[in-house]
CSV table of C-alpha atoms in Angstrom, one decimal:
chain,number,residue,atom,x,y,z
A,1,MET,CA,-5.2,2.6,-25.0
A,2,MET,CA,-7.3,4.6,-22.5
A,3,GLU,CA,-10.4,3.2,-24.1
A,4,GLU,CA,-9.3,-0.3,-24.0
A,5,ALA,CA,-8.5,0.2,-20.2
A,6,TRP,CA,-11.9,1.6,-19.5
A,7,GLU,CA,-13.6,-1.3,-21.3
A,8,ALA,CA,-11.3,-3.7,-19.4
A,9,LEU,CA,-12.4,-2.0,-16.1
A,10,LEU,CA,-16.1,-2.5,-17.1
A,11,LYS,CA,-15.7,-6.0,-17.8
A,12,SER,CA,-14.2,-6.7,-14.3
A,13,TYR,CA,-17.2,-5.5,-12.4
A,14,VAL,CA,-18.6,-8.1,-9.9
A,15,TYR,CA,-22.2,-7.7,-9.1
A,16,TYR,CA,-24.2,-8.9,-6.1
A,17,LYS,CA,-28.1,-8.9,-6.2
A,18,GLY,CA,-28.0,-6.7,-9.3
A,19,LEU,CA,-25.6,-3.9,-8.0
A,20,PRO,CA,-21.9,-3.7,-8.7
A,21,VAL,CA,-19.9,-4.1,-5.5
A,22,GLY,CA,-16.2,-4.3,-6.7
A,23,THR,CA,-13.9,-5.5,-9.5
A,24,LEU,CA,-12.1,-8.7,-10.0
A,25,ALA,CA,-8.5,-8.8,-9.3
A,26,ALA,CA,-7.6,-10.2,-13.0
A,27,MET,CA,-9.3,-11.8,-15.9
A,28,ASP,CA,-6.6,-13.7,-17.4
A,29,PRO,CA,-8.3,-16.3,-19.7
A,30,THR,CA,-5.0,-18.4,-20.1
A,31,ALA,CA,-4.4,-19.0,-16.4
A,32,GLU,CA,-6.3,-20.8,-13.6
A,33,ALA,CA,-8.3,-18.2,-11.6
A,34,LEU,CA,-7.2,-19.2,-8.1
A,35,ASN,CA,-8.0,-16.0,-5.9
A,36,TYR,CA,-7.6,-13.6,-8.7
A,37,ASN,CA,-11.7,-14.0,-9.2
A,38,GLN,CA,-12.1,-12.2,-5.9
A,39,VAL,CA,-12.6,-8.7,-5.1
A,40,PHE,CA,-9.5,-7.4,-3.0
A,41,VAL,CA,-9.8,-4.3,-0.8
A,42,ARG,CA,-6.3,-2.9,-1.7
A,43,ASP,CA,-6.8,-3.8,-5.5
A,44,PHE,CA,-10.2,-2.0,-5.6
A,45,ALA,CA,-8.6,1.4,-4.3
A,46,PRO,CA,-7.4,2.6,-7.9
A,47,SER,CA,-10.4,1.0,-9.4
A,48,GLY,CA,-12.6,3.2,-7.1
A,49,LEU,CA,-10.6,6.2,-7.6
A,50,ALA,CA,-11.0,5.7,-11.4
A,51,CYS,CA,-14.6,5.5,-11.1
A,52,LEU,CA,-14.7,8.5,-9.0
A,53,MET,CA,-12.4,10.6,-11.2
A,54,ARG,CA,-14.1,10.1,-14.6
A,55,PRO,CA,-17.0,12.6,-15.0
A,56,ALA,CA,-20.3,11.1,-14.8
A,57,SER,CA,-21.4,12.0,-18.4
A,58,ALA,CA,-18.4,9.9,-19.6
A,59,GLY,CA,-19.2,6.9,-17.6
A,60,GLY,CA,-18.0,7.7,-14.0
A,61,ASP,CA,-19.5,5.5,-11.5
A,62,PRO,CA,-19.4,6.7,-8.0
A,63,GLU,CA,-22.0,4.1,-6.9
A,64,ILE,CA,-19.8,1.1,-7.1
A,65,VAL,CA,-17.5,2.8,-4.7
A,66,LYS,CA,-20.4,3.3,-2.2
A,67,ASN,CA,-21.7,-0.2,-2.7
A,68,PHE,CA,-18.1,-1.6,-2.4
A,69,LEU,CA,-17.7,0.5,1.0
A,70,LEU,CA,-21.1,-0.6,2.3
A,71,LYS,CA,-20.5,-4.4,1.5
A,72,THR,CA,-17.0,-4.5,2.9
A,73,LEU,CA,-18.4,-2.8,6.0
A,74,HIS,CA,-21.2,-5.6,6.3
A,75,LEU,CA,-18.3,-8.2,5.9
A,76,GLN,CA,-16.5,-6.5,9.0
A,77,GLY,CA,-19.3,-7.4,11.2
A,78,TRP,CA,-18.7,-11.3,10.6
A,79,GLU,CA,-17.3,-13.5,13.0
A,80,LYS,CA,-13.7,-13.7,11.8
A,81,ARG,CA,-12.3,-17.2,12.9
A,82,ILE,CA,-9.0,-18.8,11.4
A,83,ASP,CA,-8.5,-22.4,12.7
A,84,ASN,CA,-9.5,-21.8,16.6
A,85,PHE,CA,-8.6,-18.3,16.8
A,86,THR,CA,-11.0,-15.4,16.5
A,87,LEU,CA,-9.7,-12.0,15.0
A,88,ALA,CA,-10.5,-8.5,16.5
A,89,GLU,CA,-13.9,-7.0,15.6
A,90,GLY,CA,-12.3,-4.2,13.4
A,91,VAL,CA,-10.4,-6.4,11.1
A,92,MET,CA,-11.6,-5.8,7.4
A,93,PRO,CA,-11.4,-8.6,4.9
A,94,ALA,CA,-8.4,-9.2,2.4
A,95,SER,CA,-11.0,-10.0,-0.3
A,96,PHE,CA,-14.4,-11.4,-1.0
A,97,LYS,CA,-16.4,-13.2,-3.7
A,98,VAL,CA,-19.9,-13.7,-4.8
A,99,LEU,CA,-21.2,-17.3,-5.1
A,100,TYR,CA,-24.5,-18.8,-6.2
A,101,ASP,CA,-26.0,-20.9,-3.5
A,102,SER,CA,-27.8,-23.6,-5.9
A,103,HIS,CA,-29.8,-24.9,-2.5
A,104,ARG,CA,-31.2,-21.7,-1.6
A,105,LEU,CA,-31.4,-20.2,-5.0
A,106,ARG,CA,-29.7,-16.9,-4.1
A,107,GLU,CA,-26.3,-15.3,-4.3
A,108,THR,CA,-23.9,-15.2,-1.3
A,109,LEU,CA,-20.8,-13.5,-0.1
A,110,VAL,CA,-17.7,-15.3,0.9
A,111,ALA,CA,-15.0,-13.2,2.7
A,112,ASP,CA,-11.3,-14.0,3.3
A,113,PHE,CA,-9.9,-12.5,6.4
A,114,GLY,CA,-6.5,-14.3,5.9
A,115,GLY,CA,-7.7,-17.9,6.3
A,116,SER,CA,-7.0,-18.6,2.4
A,117,ALA,CA,-4.3,-16.0,2.1
A,118,ILE,CA,-0.7,-16.8,1.5
A,119,GLY,CA,1.0,-17.8,4.9
A,120,ARG,CA,-2.5,-17.2,6.6
A,121,VAL,CA,-1.6,-13.6,7.3
A,122,ALA,CA,-4.8,-11.2,7.9
A,123,PRO,CA,-4.2,-7.9,6.0
A,124,VAL,CA,-3.3,-5.0,8.0
A,125,ASP,CA,-3.9,-2.3,5.2
A,126,SER,CA,-7.3,-3.3,4.3
A,127,GLY,CA,-8.6,-1.0,7.0
A,128,PHE,CA,-6.5,1.9,5.9
A,129,TRP,CA,-7.6,1.5,2.3
A,130,TRP,CA,-11.2,1.5,3.1
A,131,ILE,CA,-11.0,4.7,5.4
A,132,ILE,CA,-8.9,6.4,2.7
A,133,LEU,CA,-11.4,5.4,-0.2
A,134,LEU,CA,-14.3,6.4,2.1
A,135,ARG,CA,-12.7,9.8,2.5
A,136,SER,CA,-12.0,10.0,-1.5
A,137,CYS,CA,-15.6,9.2,-2.0
A,138,THR,CA,-16.9,11.8,0.4
A,139,LYS,CA,-14.5,14.7,-1.2
A,140,CYS,CA,-15.2,13.9,-4.7
A,141,THR,CA,-19.1,13.7,-4.4
A,142,HIS,CA,-19.4,16.3,-1.9
A,143,ASP,CA,-21.9,14.0,-0.3
A,144,HIS,CA,-21.3,13.3,3.6
A,145,THR,CA,-24.4,11.3,3.8
A,146,LEU,CA,-22.4,7.9,3.6
A,147,SER,CA,-19.7,8.9,6.1
A,148,GLU,CA,-22.1,10.1,8.6
A,149,MET,CA,-24.4,6.9,8.5
A,150,PRO,CA,-24.2,5.5,12.0
A,151,GLU,CA,-23.2,1.9,10.8
A,152,VAL,CA,-20.1,3.7,8.7
A,153,GLN,CA,-19.2,5.7,11.9
A,154,ARG,CA,-19.2,2.7,14.0
A,155,GLY,CA,-16.9,0.7,11.2
A,156,MET,CA,-14.4,3.5,11.2
A,157,LYS,CA,-14.2,3.6,15.0
A,158,LEU,CA,-13.7,-0.1,15.2
A,159,ILE,CA,-10.7,0.1,12.8
A,160,LEU,CA,-9.4,2.9,14.7
A,161,ASN,CA,-9.8,1.4,18.1
A,162,LEU,CA,-8.0,-1.7,16.8
A,163,PHE,CA,-4.9,0.4,15.5
A,164,LEU,CA,-4.6,2.7,18.5
A,165,SER,CA,-4.9,0.2,21.1
A,166,ASP,CA,-2.3,0.3,23.9
A,167,GLY,CA,0.0,-2.5,24.5
A,168,PHE,CA,3.9,-2.9,25.2
A,169,ASP,CA,5.1,-1.0,22.1
A,170,THR,CA,7.1,2.1,22.8
A,171,PHE,CA,7.0,3.4,19.2
A,172,PRO,CA,4.1,5.3,17.8
A,173,THR,CA,4.4,3.3,14.6
A,174,HIS,CA,2.3,0.2,14.1
A,175,LEU,CA,3.6,-3.4,14.8
A,176,CYS,CA,2.7,-5.9,12.0
A,177,ALA,CA,3.5,-9.3,10.8
A,178,ASP,CA,5.4,-10.0,7.5
A,179,GLY,CA,3.1,-10.7,4.6
A,180,CYS,CA,0.3,-8.3,6.0
A,181,SER,CA,0.6,-5.7,3.3
A,182,MET,CA,0.6,-5.3,-0.5
A,183,ILE,CA,3.8,-7.2,-0.4
A,184,ASP,CA,1.9,-10.3,0.4
A,185,ARG,CA,4.5,-12.9,1.1
A,186,ARG,CA,7.9,-13.0,3.0
A,187,MET,CA,10.1,-10.0,1.9
A,188,GLY,CA,11.6,-9.3,5.4
A,189,ILE,CA,9.3,-6.3,5.9
A,190,TYR,CA,8.0,-7.4,9.5
A,191,GLY,CA,8.1,-5.0,12.4
A,192,TYR,CA,7.4,-1.5,11.4
A,193,PRO,CA,7.4,-1.3,7.6
A,194,ILE,CA,7.2,2.3,6.0
A,195,GLU,CA,4.2,1.3,3.8
A,196,ILE,CA,2.1,0.4,6.8
A,197,GLN,CA,3.1,3.5,8.6
A,198,ALA,CA,2.4,5.9,5.7
A,199,LEU,CA,-1.1,4.2,5.3
A,200,PHE,CA,-1.8,4.5,9.0
A,201,TYR,CA,-1.0,8.1,9.1
A,202,PHE,CA,-2.9,8.8,5.8
A,203,ALA,CA,-6.2,6.9,7.4
A,204,LEU,CA,-5.8,8.8,10.7
A,205,ARG,CA,-5.9,12.1,8.9
A,206,CYS,CA,-8.8,10.9,6.7
A,207,SER,CA,-10.6,9.6,9.9
A,208,ARG,CA,-9.9,13.0,11.6
A,209,GLU,CA,-11.8,14.8,8.9
A,210,MET,CA,-14.9,12.3,9.0
A,211,LEU,CA,-15.5,11.4,12.5
A,212,LYS,CA,-18.3,12.9,14.4
A,213,PRO,CA,-17.5,14.4,17.7
A,214,GLU,CA,-20.5,12.7,19.3
A,215,ARG,CA,-20.6,10.2,22.4
A,216,ASP,CA,-17.0,8.6,22.2
A,217,GLY,CA,-15.9,10.4,19.0
A,218,LYS,CA,-14.4,13.4,21.1
A,219,GLU,CA,-12.2,11.0,23.1
A,220,LEU,CA,-11.2,9.2,19.8
A,221,ILE,CA,-10.3,12.4,17.9
A,222,LYS,CA,-8.1,13.3,20.8
A,223,ARG,CA,-6.3,10.0,20.7
A,224,ILE,CA,-5.8,10.5,16.8
A,225,ASP,CA,-4.4,13.9,17.2
A,226,LYS,CA,-2.0,12.5,19.8
A,227,ARG,CA,-0.8,9.8,17.6
A,228,ILE,CA,-0.5,11.8,14.4
A,229,THR,CA,1.8,14.1,16.2
A,230,ALA,CA,4.0,11.2,17.5
A,231,LEU,CA,4.0,9.3,14.3
A,232,ASN,CA,4.8,12.4,12.2
A,233,TYR,CA,7.9,13.2,14.4
A,234,HIS,CA,9.1,9.5,14.5
A,235,ILE,CA,8.9,8.8,10.9
A,236,ARG,CA,10.3,12.2,9.9
A,237,ASN,CA,13.1,11.8,12.1
A,238,TYR,CA,14.1,8.1,12.2
A,239,TYR,CA,13.0,7.0,8.8
A,240,TRP,CA,14.5,9.6,6.9
A,241,LEU,CA,17.9,8.9,5.1
A,242,ASP,CA,20.0,11.5,3.0
A,243,PHE,CA,23.8,11.7,2.4
A,244,THR,CA,24.1,13.8,5.6
A,245,LYS,CA,21.9,11.2,8.0
A,246,LEU,CA,24.0,8.2,6.2
A,247,ASN,CA,27.3,9.7,7.4
A,248,ASN,CA,25.9,10.2,10.9
A,249,ILE,CA,24.8,6.6,11.2
A,250,TYR,CA,28.1,5.4,9.8
A,251,ARG,CA,29.8,7.1,12.8
A,252,TYR,CA,27.3,5.7,15.4
A,253,LYS,CA,28.6,4.2,18.7
A,254,THR,CA,26.6,1.8,21.1
A,255,GLU,CA,24.9,4.0,23.6
A,256,TYR,CA,22.4,3.9,26.7
A,257,SER,CA,20.2,6.4,28.3
A,258,HIS,CA,17.6,8.7,27.1
A,259,THR,CA,20.4,11.1,25.8
A,260,ALA,CA,21.6,8.5,23.2
A,261,VAL,CA,22.1,9.8,19.7
A,262,ASN,CA,22.0,6.1,18.5
A,263,LYS,CA,18.6,5.3,19.9
A,264,PHE,CA,18.0,1.9,18.3
A,265,ASN,CA,21.3,0.6,18.7
A,266,VAL,CA,22.1,0.3,15.0
A,267,ILE,CA,25.6,-1.1,14.5
A,268,PRO,CA,27.3,0.7,11.6
A,269,GLU,CA,28.8,-2.6,10.3
A,270,SER,CA,25.2,-3.5,9.4
A,271,ILE,CA,24.9,-0.8,6.7
A,272,PRO,CA,24.9,-2.9,3.5
A,273,ASP,CA,27.4,-1.8,1.0
A,274,TRP,CA,24.9,-0.9,-1.8
A,275,VAL,CA,23.5,2.0,0.1
A,276,PHE,CA,26.8,3.9,-0.1
A,277,ASP,CA,26.7,3.8,-3.9
A,278,PHE,CA,22.9,4.3,-4.1
A,279,MET,CA,22.9,7.4,-2.0
A,280,PRO,CA,23.2,10.7,-4.2
A,281,LEU,CA,24.5,13.7,-3.1
A,282,ARG,CA,21.0,15.3,-3.8
A,283,GLY,CA,18.1,13.7,-2.8
A,284,GLY,CA,16.7,11.3,0.0
A,285,TYR,CA,14.1,8.9,0.9
A,286,LEU,CA,12.2,7.1,3.8
A,287,ILE,CA,14.0,3.7,4.6
A,288,GLY,CA,11.8,0.6,4.7
A,289,ASN,CA,12.0,-0.2,8.5
A,290,VAL,CA,13.5,1.0,11.8
A,291,SER,CA,13.5,-1.3,14.8
A,292,PRO,CA,15.8,-2.2,17.6
A,293,ALA,CA,19.4,-2.9,16.1
A,294,ARG,CA,17.8,-3.1,12.5
A,295,MET,CA,17.4,-0.5,9.9
A,296,ASP,CA,16.2,-1.8,6.5
A,297,PHE,CA,17.7,0.5,4.0
A,298,ARG,CA,15.7,-0.6,1.0
A,299,TRP,CA,13.6,1.8,-1.3
A,300,PHE,CA,9.9,1.0,-1.0
A,301,LEU,CA,7.8,3.0,-3.6
A,302,VAL,CA,4.4,2.8,-1.8
A,303,GLY,CA,5.5,4.1,1.5
A,304,ASN,CA,7.4,7.0,0.2
A,305,CYS,CA,4.7,8.2,-2.3
A,306,ILE,CA,1.9,8.0,0.3
A,307,ALA,CA,4.3,9.9,2.7
A,308,ILE,CA,4.2,12.3,0.2
A,309,LEU,CA,0.3,12.3,-0.6
A,310,SER,CA,-0.5,12.5,3.1
A,311,SER,CA,2.1,15.2,4.0
A,312,LEU,CA,3.8,12.5,6.4
A,313,VAL,CA,7.0,14.1,5.0
A,314,THR,CA,8.0,17.7,5.0
A,315,PRO,CA,7.9,19.6,1.7
A,316,ALA,CA,11.8,19.5,1.7
A,317,GLN,CA,11.6,15.9,2.2
A,318,ALA,CA,9.0,15.4,-0.6
A,319,THR,CA,11.4,17.3,-2.8
A,320,SER,CA,14.3,15.3,-1.9
A,321,ILE,CA,12.4,11.9,-2.7
A,322,MET,CA,11.6,13.3,-6.2
A,323,ASP,CA,15.4,14.3,-6.5
A,324,LEU,CA,16.3,10.8,-5.6
A,325,ILE,CA,14.0,9.3,-8.3
A,326,GLU,CA,15.5,11.6,-11.0
A,327,GLU,CA,19.2,10.8,-9.9
A,328,ARG,CA,18.3,6.9,-9.7
A,329,TRP,CA,16.1,6.7,-12.6
A,330,GLU,CA,17.4,3.4,-14.1
A,331,ASP,CA,17.3,1.8,-10.7
A,332,LEU,CA,13.9,2.7,-9.6
A,333,ILE,CA,12.0,3.3,-12.8
A,334,GLY,CA,13.9,1.4,-15.5
A,335,GLU,CA,12.3,0.3,-18.9
A,336,MET,CA,8.9,-0.7,-17.7
A,337,PRO,CA,7.8,1.4,-14.6
A,338,LEU,CA,8.2,0.9,-12.0
A,339,ARG,CA,10.0,-1.0,-8.9
A,340,ILE,CA,8.2,-1.6,-5.8
A,341,VAL,CA,11.3,-2.4,-3.8
A,342,TYR,CA,15.0,-1.6,-4.4
A,343,PRO,CA,17.3,-3.4,-4.4
A,344,ALA,CA,16.4,-7.1,-4.9
A,345,LEU,CA,17.3,-9.7,-2.3
A,346,GLU,CA,19.8,-12.2,-3.9
A,347,GLY,CA,21.6,-15.3,-3.0
A,348,HIS,CA,21.6,-16.7,0.6
A,349,VAL,CA,19.7,-13.5,2.0
A,350,TRP,CA,16.9,-14.2,-0.7
A,351,ARG,CA,16.8,-18.0,0.6
A,352,THR,CA,16.7,-17.2,4.2
A,353,VAL,CA,14.3,-14.3,4.0
A,354,THR,CA,11.8,-15.4,1.4
A,355,GLY,CA,11.9,-19.0,2.2
A,356,PHE,CA,12.8,-20.0,-1.4
A,357,ASP,CA,9.5,-18.3,-2.6
A,358,PRO,CA,9.7,-18.9,-6.3
A,359,LYS,CA,7.2,-15.9,-6.9
A,360,ASN,CA,9.8,-13.6,-5.3
A,361,THR,CA,12.8,-14.6,-7.4
A,362,ARG,CA,15.3,-11.7,-7.6
A,363,TRP,CA,14.4,-8.6,-9.7
A,364,SER,CA,10.7,-9.8,-9.7
A,365,TYR,CA,7.5,-8.5,-8.4
A,366,HIS,CA,7.8,-5.0,-9.9
A,367,ASN,CA,4.1,-3.5,-10.3
A,368,ALA,CA,3.0,-1.4,-13.0
A,369,ALA,CA,-0.3,-0.6,-10.9
A,370,LEU,CA,1.7,1.9,-8.6
A,371,ILE,CA,2.2,4.2,-11.4
A,372,TRP,CA,-1.0,6.3,-10.2
A,373,LEU,CA,0.9,6.7,-6.8
A,374,LEU,CA,4.0,8.1,-8.5
A,375,ALA,CA,1.8,10.3,-10.6
A,376,ALA,CA,-0.1,11.7,-7.7
A,377,ALA,CA,3.1,12.4,-5.7
A,378,CYS,CA,4.7,14.1,-8.8
A,379,ILE,CA,1.8,16.4,-9.1
A,380,LYS,CA,1.8,17.1,-5.4
A,381,THR,CA,5.4,18.1,-5.6
A,382,GLY,CA,5.2,20.3,-8.6
A,383,ARG,CA,7.1,17.7,-10.9
A,384,PRO,CA,4.7,16.3,-13.3
A,385,GLN,CA,7.4,15.9,-16.0
A,386,ILE,CA,8.5,12.8,-13.8
A,387,ALA,CA,5.2,11.1,-14.2
A,388,LYS,CA,4.8,12.0,-17.7
A,389,ARG,CA,8.1,10.3,-18.8
A,390,ALA,CA,7.2,7.2,-16.6
A,391,ILE,CA,3.7,6.7,-18.1
A,392,GLU,CA,5.0,7.4,-21.6
A,393,LEU,CA,7.5,4.5,-21.1
A,394,MET,CA,4.8,2.3,-19.8
A,395,GLU,CA,2.5,3.1,-22.7
A,396,GLN,CA,5.0,1.5,-25.0
A,397,ARG,CA,4.6,-1.9,-23.3
A,398,LEU,CA,1.7,-2.3,-21.0
A,399,SER,CA,-1.3,-2.9,-23.5
A,400,LYS,CA,0.7,-4.9,-26.0
A,401,ASP,CA,1.8,-7.3,-23.2
A,402,GLY,CA,-1.7,-7.7,-22.1
A,403,TRP,CA,-1.7,-5.7,-18.9
A,404,PRO,CA,0.3,-8.1,-17.0
A,405,GLU,CA,0.6,-8.0,-13.0
A,406,TYR,CA,4.3,-7.5,-13.1
A,407,TYR,CA,7.6,-7.7,-14.8
A,408,ASP,CA,10.6,-9.4,-14.1
A,409,GLY,CA,14.6,-8.6,-14.8
A,410,LYS,CA,16.9,-6.0,-13.9
A,411,ALA,CA,15.5,-3.7,-16.5
A,412,TRP,CA,11.9,-5.1,-16.4
A,413,SER,CA,12.3,-6.5,-19.7
A,414,TYR,CA,10.2,-9.6,-19.4
A,415,VAL,CA,6.6,-10.1,-18.4
A,416,GLY,CA,6.8,-12.1,-14.8
A,417,LYS,CA,6.9,-15.8,-15.0
A,418,GLN,CA,3.8,-16.1,-12.9
A,419,ALA,CA,2.2,-12.7,-13.7
A,420,ARG,CA,-1.5,-12.6,-14.5
A,421,LYS,CA,-2.6,-10.9,-17.8
A,422,TYR,CA,-5.4,-8.3,-17.6
A,423,GLN,CA,-4.7,-7.6,-14.1
A,424,THR,CA,-7.3,-4.9,-13.0
A,425,TRP,CA,-5.0,-2.8,-10.8
A,426,SER,CA,-2.5,-2.6,-13.7
A,427,ILE,CA,-5.4,-1.3,-15.8
A,428,THR,CA,-6.7,1.0,-13.2
A,429,GLY,CA,-3.3,2.1,-12.0
A,430,TYR,CA,-2.7,3.5,-15.6
A,431,LEU,CA,-6.2,5.1,-15.8
A,432,VAL,CA,-5.7,6.7,-12.7
A,433,ALA,CA,-2.1,8.0,-13.5
A,434,LYS,CA,-3.6,9.5,-16.8
A,435,LEU,CA,-6.6,11.1,-15.1
């Protein structure tokens, strides 16, 4: 199965002027290509990690990662216009593709900054994944040449200045639009979704290691340090939920002034019934969102795992997240790992929140690709047996089903209705988890 996955990964390589610069999103021969024939920044993250982690003697390829980082950096410098509106300098593309210009007889790059995306939403997470992959490449190769290049330092600063800019927000968390992250269609994750906050924190810590304190670098490092401290405090205190915290929220009253316990005016009656059944006595997790008068109590895998990997949560909280996964195995892992969000939106809520999006039907959109995040979090918390159990479940189905994009059903028994086969990040997610 590993050999099959490596072969599929190599077949997905995209070349520009003879050099590999990324991997296709999917190579399903039975489905229309749509935008799956492009290189997506977030999708390439596990591809890049797989290429970095495999020994060079066995076919490891750090060069594709370096080429990808430089090529997307080049695209960052393009003018980014959607209709009549120009995006900020620091925005990284969601994806790009290589086309052959028959008139000029040469290859050209075409980038998407959200103009072709679902809902015309620019990706917030692309810049974060770019920084995290840059740091991974530097750590793995022990070569700082790439990260110290003036154009790379400038690109990193543009991303950071975009996300650290001051405005009207009173929270250290990053405000973003619905559909701007991996869940790229309406799922009610607008505002301050945990996935974006965890990636933001991770990218800040990675940047802190790579930024050179020259010229304006010192001032930027000070801003990073300040934001890391504030973000750390905010997430650990206000996003954390366990049995004790749930009991406290259940007894909240409407309060005013800076001494208020109920700082965000959360009304206890807004707590959904499923939370009380879901929350075990042992375990806890970071909830999906916190904003005025609203807490999204749903479990999101990406945010919780990245919070562990980046040390955004305390060691005790990281242990509690793993406890929760074990306690609620059937709900969060199921027959075909693993669930990106729990619980599913259903009925009237699903209709109003997703806008009847048929690709977000209930108990759908569960990604096998995310197994690498779970495996990494398990290793960091000293619980590799959890990852081993999940991977063994996956190995019973994933290859036989043709490496699908996602599974449907409450127990993930069915390959997703609109899922592409030979999805590269399902392939590389498995590879990285095994490595």
